[in-house]
Coordinates of C-alpha atoms in Angstrom, one line a residue:
X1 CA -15.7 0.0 -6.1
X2 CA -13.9 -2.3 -4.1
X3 CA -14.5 -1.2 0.0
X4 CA -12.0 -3.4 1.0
X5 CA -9.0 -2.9 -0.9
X6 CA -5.9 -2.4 1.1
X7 CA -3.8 -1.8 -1.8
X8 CA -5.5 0.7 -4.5
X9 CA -3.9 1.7 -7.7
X10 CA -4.9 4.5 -9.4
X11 CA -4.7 5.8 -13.1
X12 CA -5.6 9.3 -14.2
X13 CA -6.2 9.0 -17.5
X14 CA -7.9 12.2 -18.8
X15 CA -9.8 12.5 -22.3
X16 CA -8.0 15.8 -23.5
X17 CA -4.2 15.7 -24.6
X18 CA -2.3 18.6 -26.9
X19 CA 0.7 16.8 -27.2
X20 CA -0.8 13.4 -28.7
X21 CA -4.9 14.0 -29.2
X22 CA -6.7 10.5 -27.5
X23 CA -3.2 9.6 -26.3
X24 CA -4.4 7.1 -23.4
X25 CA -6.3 5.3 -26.1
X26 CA -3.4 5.5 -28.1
X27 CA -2.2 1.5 -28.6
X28 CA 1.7 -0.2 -27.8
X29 CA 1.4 -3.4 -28.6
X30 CA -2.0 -4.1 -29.7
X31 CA -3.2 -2.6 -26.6
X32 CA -3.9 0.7 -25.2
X33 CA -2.0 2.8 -23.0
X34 CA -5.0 2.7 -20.4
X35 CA -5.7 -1.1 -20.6
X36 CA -1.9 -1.5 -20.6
X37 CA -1.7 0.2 -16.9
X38 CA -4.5 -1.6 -16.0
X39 CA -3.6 -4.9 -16.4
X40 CA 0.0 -4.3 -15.0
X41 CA -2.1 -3.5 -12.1
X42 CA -4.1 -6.1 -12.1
X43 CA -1.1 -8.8 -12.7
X44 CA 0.0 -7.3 -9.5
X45 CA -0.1 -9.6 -6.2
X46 CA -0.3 -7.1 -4.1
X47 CA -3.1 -5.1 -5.4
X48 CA -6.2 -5.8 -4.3
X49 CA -8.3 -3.1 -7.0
X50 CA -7.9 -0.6 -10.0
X51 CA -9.6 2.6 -10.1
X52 CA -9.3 4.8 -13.7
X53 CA -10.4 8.3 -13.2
X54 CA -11.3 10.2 -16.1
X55 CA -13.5 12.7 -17.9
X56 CA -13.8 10.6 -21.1
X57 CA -16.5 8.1 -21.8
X58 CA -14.4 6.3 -24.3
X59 CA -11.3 6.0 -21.6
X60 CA -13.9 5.0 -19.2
X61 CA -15.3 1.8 -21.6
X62 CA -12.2 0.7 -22.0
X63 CA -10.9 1.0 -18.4
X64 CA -14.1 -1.4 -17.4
X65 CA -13.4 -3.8 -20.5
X66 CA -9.7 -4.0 -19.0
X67 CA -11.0 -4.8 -15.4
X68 CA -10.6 -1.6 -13.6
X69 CA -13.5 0.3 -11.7
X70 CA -14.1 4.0 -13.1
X71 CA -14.8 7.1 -11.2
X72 CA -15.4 10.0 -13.1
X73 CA -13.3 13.2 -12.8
X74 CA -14.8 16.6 -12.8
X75 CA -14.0 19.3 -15.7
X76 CA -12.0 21.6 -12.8
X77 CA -10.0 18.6 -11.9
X78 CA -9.3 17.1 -15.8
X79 CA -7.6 20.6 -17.4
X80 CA -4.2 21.4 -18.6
X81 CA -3.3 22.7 -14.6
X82 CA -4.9 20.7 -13.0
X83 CA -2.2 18.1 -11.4
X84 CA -2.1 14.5 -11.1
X85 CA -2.3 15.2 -7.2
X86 CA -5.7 16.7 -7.2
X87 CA -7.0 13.5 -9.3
X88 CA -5.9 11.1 -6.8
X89 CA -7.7 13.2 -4.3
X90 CA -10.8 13.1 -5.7
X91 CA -10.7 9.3 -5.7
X92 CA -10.2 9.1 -2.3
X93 CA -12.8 11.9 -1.5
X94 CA -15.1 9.7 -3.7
X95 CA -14.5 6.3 -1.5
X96 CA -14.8 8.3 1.6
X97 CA -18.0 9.3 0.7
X98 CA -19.6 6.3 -0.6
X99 CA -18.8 5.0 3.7
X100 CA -16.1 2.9 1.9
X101 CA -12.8 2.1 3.9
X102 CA -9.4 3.8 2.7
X103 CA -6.8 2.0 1.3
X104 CA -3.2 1.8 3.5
X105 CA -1.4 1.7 0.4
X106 CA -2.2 4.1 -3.0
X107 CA -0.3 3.3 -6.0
X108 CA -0.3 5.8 -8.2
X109 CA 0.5 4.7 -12.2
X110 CA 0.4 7.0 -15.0
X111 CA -0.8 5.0 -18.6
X112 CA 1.6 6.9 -20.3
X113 CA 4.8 4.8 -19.3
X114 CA 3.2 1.3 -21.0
X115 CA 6.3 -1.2 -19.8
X116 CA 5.1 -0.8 -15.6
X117 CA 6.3 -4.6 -14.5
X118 CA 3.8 -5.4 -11.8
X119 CA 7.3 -7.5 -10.2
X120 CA 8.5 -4.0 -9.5
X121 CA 5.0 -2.5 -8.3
X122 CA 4.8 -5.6 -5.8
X123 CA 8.2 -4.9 -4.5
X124 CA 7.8 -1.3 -4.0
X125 CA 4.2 -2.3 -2.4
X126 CA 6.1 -3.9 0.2
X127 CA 8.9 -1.3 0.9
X128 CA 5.9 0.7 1.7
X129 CA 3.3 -1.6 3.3
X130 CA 6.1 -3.2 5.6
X131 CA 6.9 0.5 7.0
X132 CA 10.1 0.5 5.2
X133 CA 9.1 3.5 3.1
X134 CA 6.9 6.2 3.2
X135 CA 6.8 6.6 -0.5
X136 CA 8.9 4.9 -3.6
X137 CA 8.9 5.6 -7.1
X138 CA 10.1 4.0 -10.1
X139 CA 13.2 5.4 -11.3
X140 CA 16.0 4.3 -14.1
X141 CA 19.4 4.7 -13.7
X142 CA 21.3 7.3 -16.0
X143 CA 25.0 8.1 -16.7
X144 CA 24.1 11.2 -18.7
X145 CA 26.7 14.5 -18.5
X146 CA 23.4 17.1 -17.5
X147 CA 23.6 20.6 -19.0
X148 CA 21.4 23.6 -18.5
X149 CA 21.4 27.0 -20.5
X150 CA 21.9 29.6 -18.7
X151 CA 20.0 33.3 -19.7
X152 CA 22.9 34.5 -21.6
X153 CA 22.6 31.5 -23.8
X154 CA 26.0 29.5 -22.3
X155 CA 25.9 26.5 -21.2
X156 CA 26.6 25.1 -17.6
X157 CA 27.0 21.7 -16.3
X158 CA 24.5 20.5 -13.5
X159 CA 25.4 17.2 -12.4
X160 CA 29.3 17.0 -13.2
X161 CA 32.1 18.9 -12.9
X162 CA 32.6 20.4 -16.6
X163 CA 36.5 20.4 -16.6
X164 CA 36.5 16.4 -15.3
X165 CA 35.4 13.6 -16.9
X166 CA 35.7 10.3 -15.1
X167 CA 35.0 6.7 -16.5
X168 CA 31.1 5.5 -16.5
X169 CA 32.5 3.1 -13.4
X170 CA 33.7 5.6 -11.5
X171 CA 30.9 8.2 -11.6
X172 CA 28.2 8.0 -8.5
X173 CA 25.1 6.1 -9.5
X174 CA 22.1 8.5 -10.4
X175 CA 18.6 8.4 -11.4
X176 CA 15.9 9.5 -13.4
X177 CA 12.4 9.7 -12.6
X178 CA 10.4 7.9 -15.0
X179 CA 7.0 8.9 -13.7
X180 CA 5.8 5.0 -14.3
X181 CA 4.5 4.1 -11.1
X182 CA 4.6 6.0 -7.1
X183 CA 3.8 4.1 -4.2
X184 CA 2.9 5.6 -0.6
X185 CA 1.2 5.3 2.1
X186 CA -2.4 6.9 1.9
X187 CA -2.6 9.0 5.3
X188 CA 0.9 10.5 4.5
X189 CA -0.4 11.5 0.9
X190 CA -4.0 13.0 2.2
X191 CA -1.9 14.9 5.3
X192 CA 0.4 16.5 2.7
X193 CA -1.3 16.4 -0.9
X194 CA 2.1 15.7 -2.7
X195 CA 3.2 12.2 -4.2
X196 CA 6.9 13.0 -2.1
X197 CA 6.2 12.7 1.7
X198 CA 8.4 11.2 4.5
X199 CA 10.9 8.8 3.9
X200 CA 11.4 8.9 0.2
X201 CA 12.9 5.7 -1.5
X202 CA 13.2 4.5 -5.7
X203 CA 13.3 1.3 -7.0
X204 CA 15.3 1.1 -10.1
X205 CA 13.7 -0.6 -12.6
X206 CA 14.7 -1.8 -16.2
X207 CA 15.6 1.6 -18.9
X208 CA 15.0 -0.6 -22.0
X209 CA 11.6 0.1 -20.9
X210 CA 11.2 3.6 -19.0
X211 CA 9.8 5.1 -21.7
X212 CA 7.0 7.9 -21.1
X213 CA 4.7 8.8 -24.0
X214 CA 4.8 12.3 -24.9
X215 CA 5.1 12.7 -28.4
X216 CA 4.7 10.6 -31.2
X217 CA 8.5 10.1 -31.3
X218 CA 8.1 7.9 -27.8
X219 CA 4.8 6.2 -29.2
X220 CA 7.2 4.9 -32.1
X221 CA 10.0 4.1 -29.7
X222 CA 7.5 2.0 -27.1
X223 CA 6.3 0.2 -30.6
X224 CA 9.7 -0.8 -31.1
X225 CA 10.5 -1.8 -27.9
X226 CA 6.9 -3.8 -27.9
X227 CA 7.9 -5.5 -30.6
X228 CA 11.3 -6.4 -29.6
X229 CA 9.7 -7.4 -26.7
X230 CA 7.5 -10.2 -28.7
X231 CA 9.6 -11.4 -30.7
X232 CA 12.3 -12.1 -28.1
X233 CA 9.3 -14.3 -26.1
X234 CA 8.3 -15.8 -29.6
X235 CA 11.8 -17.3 -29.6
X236 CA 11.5 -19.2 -26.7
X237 CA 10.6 -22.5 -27.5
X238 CA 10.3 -25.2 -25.2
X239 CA 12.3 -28.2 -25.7
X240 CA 11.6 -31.1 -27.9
X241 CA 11.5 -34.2 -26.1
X242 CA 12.5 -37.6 -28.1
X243 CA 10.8 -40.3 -28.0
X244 CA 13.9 -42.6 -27.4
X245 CA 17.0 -41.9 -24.7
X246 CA 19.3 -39.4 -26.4
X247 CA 22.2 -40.8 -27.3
X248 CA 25.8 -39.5 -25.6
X249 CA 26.5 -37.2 -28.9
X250 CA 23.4 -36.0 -29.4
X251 CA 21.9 -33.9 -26.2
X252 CA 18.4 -32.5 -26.3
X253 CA 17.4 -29.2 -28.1
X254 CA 18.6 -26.2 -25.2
X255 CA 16.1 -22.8 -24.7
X256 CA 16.8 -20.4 -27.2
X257 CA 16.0 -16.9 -26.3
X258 CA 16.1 -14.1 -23.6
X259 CA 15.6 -15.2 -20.2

């Protein structure tokens, strides 16, 4: 492991799943969900080394293969209760103990949200590095009317005003965690063992992608979305350059494609 890391990410990544069985070897794109957090990681300025920590031998080959160092999580720590929390922990318990040096700045990423832009990890790295921040987390801006049911079976509004209905523009901007990526500072997060600690802040990142893979209904939208993805950079085709002066009617071939 790397002792000198300043900026660690971390991705839990544990062998046993209900919902999806294998679901962090489970592929979007060609690639799995692990290596896919991974090598957002790794594309990262800002982050200096990846750590996977898992139970599962297979998670842990391809963690390596993908770049990242592996520390293996104990059965107590890799159940159904046991929380994402206590798995960063561990990590840091394990550096400690090797003599290595704590990082300032953990970045926790969970494999399960496979479109983490490491742009948005290095921006959040530096609300929190530059003391801006005590913690930020990706989040995607919603519009959505919320409802709950209540125990009698009716439903209530949560977020609005049931018997208004203003325009999109006009409603406050809110937010939905996507559970993608959670940057903080490492002292604050050992002192109160909880990913929300001090100064709280989000960076809003793109919903086209905030999708988090808990079913195989979000495995088949992330597919679609990966695809989309491709073909919209297969599109762009650099320009053709003529081997004579263009003449005034005729300009050279313009990008096609998404920017």
């Amino acid at each position: 492991m790397h002792s000198s890391a300043t900026v660690l990410a971390v991705v839990p990544a544990r062998a046993g799943s209900k919902g999806i069985p294998g679901k962090n070897l489970r592929t979007v794109g060609g690639r799995s969900l692990v290596r896919r957090a991974v090598e957002s990681a790794r594309s990262a300025a800002l982050i200096d080394a990846v750590v996977v920590t898992t139970d599962g031998d297979a998670i842990a080959a391809e963690a390596r293969a993908a770049g990242a160092d592996v520390v293996r999580r104990p059965a107590d720590l890799a159940g159904d209760q046991a929380s994402s929390e206590s798995a960063l922990l561990h990590v840091l318990d394990e550096l400690e103990a090797a003599g290595d040096a704590l990082p300032e700045v953990l970045v926790f990423l969970q494999a399960t949200s496979p479109f983490i832009d490491p742009d948005d990890l290095d921006t959040a790295i530096r609300r929190v590095s530059e003391g801006h921040a005590d913690v930020v987390f990706a989040a995607a801006s919603s519009h959505a009317f919320l409802w709950r049911i209540a125990d009698d079976g009716s439903a209530i509004a949560v977020n609005h005003d049931a018997a208004t209905r203003p325009r999109r523009q006009d409603r406050v901007a809110e937010y939905r965690e996507t559970g993608a990526s959670y940057v903080m500072r490492t002292d604050g997060f050992r002192q109160h063992r909880h990913r929300f600690h001090g100064r709280v802040e989000l960076i809003a990142v793109d919903p086209a992608g905030a999708i988090d893979i808990d079913d195989e209904t979000d495995l088949i939208a992330a597919e679609v979305t990966a695809d989309a993805t491709a073909e919209a950079t297969a599109d762009v085709v650099a320009p053709q350059i003529p081997d004579h002066d263009p003449s005034p009617t005729r300009a050279a071939p313009a990008l096609n494609g998404a920017p």
